[in-house]
mmCIF file with all atom_site columns, C-alpha atoms in Angstrom:
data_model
loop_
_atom_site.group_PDB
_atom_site.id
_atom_site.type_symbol
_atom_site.label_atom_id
_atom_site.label_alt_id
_atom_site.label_comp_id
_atom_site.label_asym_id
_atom_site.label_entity_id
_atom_site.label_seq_id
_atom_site.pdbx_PDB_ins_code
_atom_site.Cartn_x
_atom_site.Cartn_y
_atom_site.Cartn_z
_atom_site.occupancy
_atom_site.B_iso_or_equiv
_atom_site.pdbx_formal_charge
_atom_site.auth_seq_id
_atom_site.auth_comp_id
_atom_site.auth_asym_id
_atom_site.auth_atom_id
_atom_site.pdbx_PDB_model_num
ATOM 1  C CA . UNK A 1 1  ? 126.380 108.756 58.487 1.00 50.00 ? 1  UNK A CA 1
ATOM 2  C CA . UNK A 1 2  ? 127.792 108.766 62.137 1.00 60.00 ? 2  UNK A CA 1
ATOM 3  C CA . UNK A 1 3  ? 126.322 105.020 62.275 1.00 63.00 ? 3  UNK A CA 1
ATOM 4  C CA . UNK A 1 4  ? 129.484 102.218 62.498 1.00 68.00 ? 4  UNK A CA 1
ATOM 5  C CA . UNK A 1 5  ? 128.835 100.645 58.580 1.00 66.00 ? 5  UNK A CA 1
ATOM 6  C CA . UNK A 1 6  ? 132.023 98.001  59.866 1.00 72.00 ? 6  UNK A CA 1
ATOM 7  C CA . UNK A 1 7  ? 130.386 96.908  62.824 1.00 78.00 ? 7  UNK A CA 1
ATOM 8  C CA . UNK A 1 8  ? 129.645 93.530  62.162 1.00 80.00 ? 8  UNK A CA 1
ATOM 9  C CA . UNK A 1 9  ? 126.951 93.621  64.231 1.00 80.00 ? 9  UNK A CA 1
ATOM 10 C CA . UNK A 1 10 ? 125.239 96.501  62.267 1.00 78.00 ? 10 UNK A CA 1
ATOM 11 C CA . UNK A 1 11 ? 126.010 95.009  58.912 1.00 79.00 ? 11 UNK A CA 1
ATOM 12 C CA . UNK A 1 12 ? 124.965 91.867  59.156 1.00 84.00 ? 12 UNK A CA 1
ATOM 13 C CA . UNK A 1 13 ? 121.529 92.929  60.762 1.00 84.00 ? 13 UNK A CA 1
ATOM 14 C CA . UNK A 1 14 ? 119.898 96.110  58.295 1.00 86.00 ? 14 UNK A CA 1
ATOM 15 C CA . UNK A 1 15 ? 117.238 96.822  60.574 1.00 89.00 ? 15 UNK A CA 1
ATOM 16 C CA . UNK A 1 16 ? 119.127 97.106  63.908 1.00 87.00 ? 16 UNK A CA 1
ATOM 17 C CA . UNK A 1 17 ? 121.471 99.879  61.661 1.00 83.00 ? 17 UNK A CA 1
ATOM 18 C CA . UNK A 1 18 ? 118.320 101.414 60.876 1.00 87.00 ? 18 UNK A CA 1
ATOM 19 C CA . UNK A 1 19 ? 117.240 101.924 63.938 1.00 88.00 ? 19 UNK A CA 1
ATOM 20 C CA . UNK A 1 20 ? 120.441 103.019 65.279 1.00 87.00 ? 20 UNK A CA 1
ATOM 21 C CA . UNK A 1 21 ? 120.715 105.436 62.312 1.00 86.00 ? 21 UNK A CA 1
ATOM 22 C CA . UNK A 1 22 ? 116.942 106.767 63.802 1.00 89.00 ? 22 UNK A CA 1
ATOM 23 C CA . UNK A 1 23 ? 117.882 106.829 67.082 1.00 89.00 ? 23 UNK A CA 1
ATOM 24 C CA . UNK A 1 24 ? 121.039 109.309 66.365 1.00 88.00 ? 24 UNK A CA 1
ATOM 25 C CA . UNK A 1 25 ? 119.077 111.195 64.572 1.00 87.00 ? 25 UNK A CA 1
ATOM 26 C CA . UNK A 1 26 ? 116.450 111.864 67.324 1.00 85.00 ? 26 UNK A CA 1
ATOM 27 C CA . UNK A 1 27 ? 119.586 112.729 69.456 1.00 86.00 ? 27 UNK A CA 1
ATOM 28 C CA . UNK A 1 28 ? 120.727 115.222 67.168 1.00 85.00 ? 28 UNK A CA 1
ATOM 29 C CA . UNK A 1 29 ? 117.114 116.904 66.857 1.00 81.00 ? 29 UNK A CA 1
ATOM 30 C CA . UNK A 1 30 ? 116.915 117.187 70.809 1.00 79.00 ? 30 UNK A CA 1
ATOM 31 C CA . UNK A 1 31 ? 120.637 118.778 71.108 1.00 82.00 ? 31 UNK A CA 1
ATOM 32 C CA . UNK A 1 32 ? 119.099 121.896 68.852 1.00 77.00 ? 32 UNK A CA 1
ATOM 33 C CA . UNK A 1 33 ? 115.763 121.678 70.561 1.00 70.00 ? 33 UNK A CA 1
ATOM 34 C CA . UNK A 1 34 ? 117.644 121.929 74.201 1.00 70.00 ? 34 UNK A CA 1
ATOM 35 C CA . UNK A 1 35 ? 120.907 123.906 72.786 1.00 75.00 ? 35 UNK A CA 1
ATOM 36 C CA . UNK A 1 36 ? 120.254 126.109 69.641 1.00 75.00 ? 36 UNK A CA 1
ATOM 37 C CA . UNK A 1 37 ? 120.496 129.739 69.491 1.00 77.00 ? 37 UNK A CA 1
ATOM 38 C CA . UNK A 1 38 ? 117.216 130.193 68.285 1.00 78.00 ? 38 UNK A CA 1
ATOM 39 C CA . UNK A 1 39 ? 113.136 130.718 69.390 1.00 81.00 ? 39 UNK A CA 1
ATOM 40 C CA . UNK A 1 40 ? 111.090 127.126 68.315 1.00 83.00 ? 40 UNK A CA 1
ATOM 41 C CA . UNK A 1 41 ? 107.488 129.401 68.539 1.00 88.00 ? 41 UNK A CA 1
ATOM 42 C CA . UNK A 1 42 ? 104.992 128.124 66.169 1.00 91.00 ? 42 UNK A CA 1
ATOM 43 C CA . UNK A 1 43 ? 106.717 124.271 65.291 1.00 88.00 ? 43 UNK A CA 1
ATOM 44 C CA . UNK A 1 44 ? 104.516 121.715 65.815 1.00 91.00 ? 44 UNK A CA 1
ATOM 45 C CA . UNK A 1 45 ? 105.808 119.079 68.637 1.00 89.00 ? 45 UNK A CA 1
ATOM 46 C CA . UNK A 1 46 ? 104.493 115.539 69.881 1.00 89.00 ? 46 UNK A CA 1
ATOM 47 C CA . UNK A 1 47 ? 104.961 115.856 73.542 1.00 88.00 ? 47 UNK A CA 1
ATOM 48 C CA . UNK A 1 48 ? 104.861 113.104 76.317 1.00 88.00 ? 48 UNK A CA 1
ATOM 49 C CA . UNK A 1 49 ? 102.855 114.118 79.441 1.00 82.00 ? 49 UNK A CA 1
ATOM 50 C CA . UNK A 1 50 ? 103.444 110.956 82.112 1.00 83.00 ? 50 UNK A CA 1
ATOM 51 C CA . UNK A 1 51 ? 100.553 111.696 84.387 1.00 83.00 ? 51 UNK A CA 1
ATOM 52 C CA . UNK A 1 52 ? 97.867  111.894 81.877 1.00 75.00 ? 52 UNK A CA 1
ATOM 53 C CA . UNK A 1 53 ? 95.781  109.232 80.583 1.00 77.00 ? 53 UNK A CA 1
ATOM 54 C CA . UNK A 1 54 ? 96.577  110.389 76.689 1.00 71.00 ? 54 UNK A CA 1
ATOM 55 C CA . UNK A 1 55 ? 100.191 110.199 77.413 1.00 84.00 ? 55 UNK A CA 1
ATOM 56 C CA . UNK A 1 56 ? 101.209 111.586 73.777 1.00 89.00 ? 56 UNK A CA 1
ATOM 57 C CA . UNK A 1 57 ? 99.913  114.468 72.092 1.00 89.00 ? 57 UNK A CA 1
ATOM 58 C CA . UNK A 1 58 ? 100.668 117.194 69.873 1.00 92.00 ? 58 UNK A CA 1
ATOM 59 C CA . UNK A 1 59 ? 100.097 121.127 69.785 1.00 93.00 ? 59 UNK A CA 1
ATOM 60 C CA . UNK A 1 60 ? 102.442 124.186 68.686 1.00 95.00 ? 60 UNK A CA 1
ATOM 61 C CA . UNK A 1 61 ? 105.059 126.070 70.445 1.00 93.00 ? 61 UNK A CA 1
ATOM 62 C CA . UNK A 1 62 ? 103.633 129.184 71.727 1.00 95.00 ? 62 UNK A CA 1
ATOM 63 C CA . UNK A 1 63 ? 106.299 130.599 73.882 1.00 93.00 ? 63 UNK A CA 1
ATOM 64 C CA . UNK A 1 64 ? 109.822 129.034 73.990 1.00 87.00 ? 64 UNK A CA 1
ATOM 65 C CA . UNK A 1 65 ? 112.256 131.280 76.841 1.00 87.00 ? 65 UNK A CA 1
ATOM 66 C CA . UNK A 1 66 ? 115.988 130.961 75.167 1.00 83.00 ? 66 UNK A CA 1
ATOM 67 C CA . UNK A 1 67 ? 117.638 131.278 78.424 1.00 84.00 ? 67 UNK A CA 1
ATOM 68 C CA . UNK A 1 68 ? 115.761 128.841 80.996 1.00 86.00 ? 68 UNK A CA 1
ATOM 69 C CA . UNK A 1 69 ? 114.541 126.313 77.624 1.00 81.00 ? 69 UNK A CA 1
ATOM 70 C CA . UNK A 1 70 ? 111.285 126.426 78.992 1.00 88.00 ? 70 UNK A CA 1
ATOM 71 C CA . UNK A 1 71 ? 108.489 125.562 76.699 1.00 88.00 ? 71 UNK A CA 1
ATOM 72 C CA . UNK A 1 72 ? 104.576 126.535 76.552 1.00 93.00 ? 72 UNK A CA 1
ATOM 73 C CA . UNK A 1 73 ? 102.824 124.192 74.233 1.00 93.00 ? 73 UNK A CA 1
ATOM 74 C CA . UNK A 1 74 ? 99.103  124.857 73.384 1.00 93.00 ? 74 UNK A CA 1
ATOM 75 C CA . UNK A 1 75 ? 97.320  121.232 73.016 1.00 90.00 ? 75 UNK A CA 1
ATOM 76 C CA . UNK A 1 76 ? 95.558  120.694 69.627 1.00 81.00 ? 76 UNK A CA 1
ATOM 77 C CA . UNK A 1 77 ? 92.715  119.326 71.501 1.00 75.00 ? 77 UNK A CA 1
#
């Protein structure tokens, strides 16, 4: 648990640690996404496309280059 648990601000407030807890988490996922020695072909991602009108969506990893971290995701859809 990398969250502060002395923080007063944390303690006192459960769901602000909660969310911080989340929030490192979701760091620590993208570090092994971006850094990991290892292909991510056929996990299932939720990906954010900005100019889109569906702005979220899922699909599977169908290619994943080590070197340049370049991802092709095939849409569910």
């Amino acid at each position: 648990d990398e969250v502060d648990n002395q923080n007063p601000v944390l303690r006192d407030n459960p769901q602000l640690h909660e969310e911080v807890k989340g929030w490192l988490k979701n760091q620590k996922v993208q570090e092994i996404f971006m850094q990991g020695p290892y292909s991510l072909n056929g996990y299932r991602v939720r990906v954010y496309r900005q100019d889109s009108a569906t702005q979220w969506f899922t699909g599977i990893i169908t290619h994943h280059d080590l070197f340049s971290r370049n991802m092709v995701v095939m849409n569910d859809q």
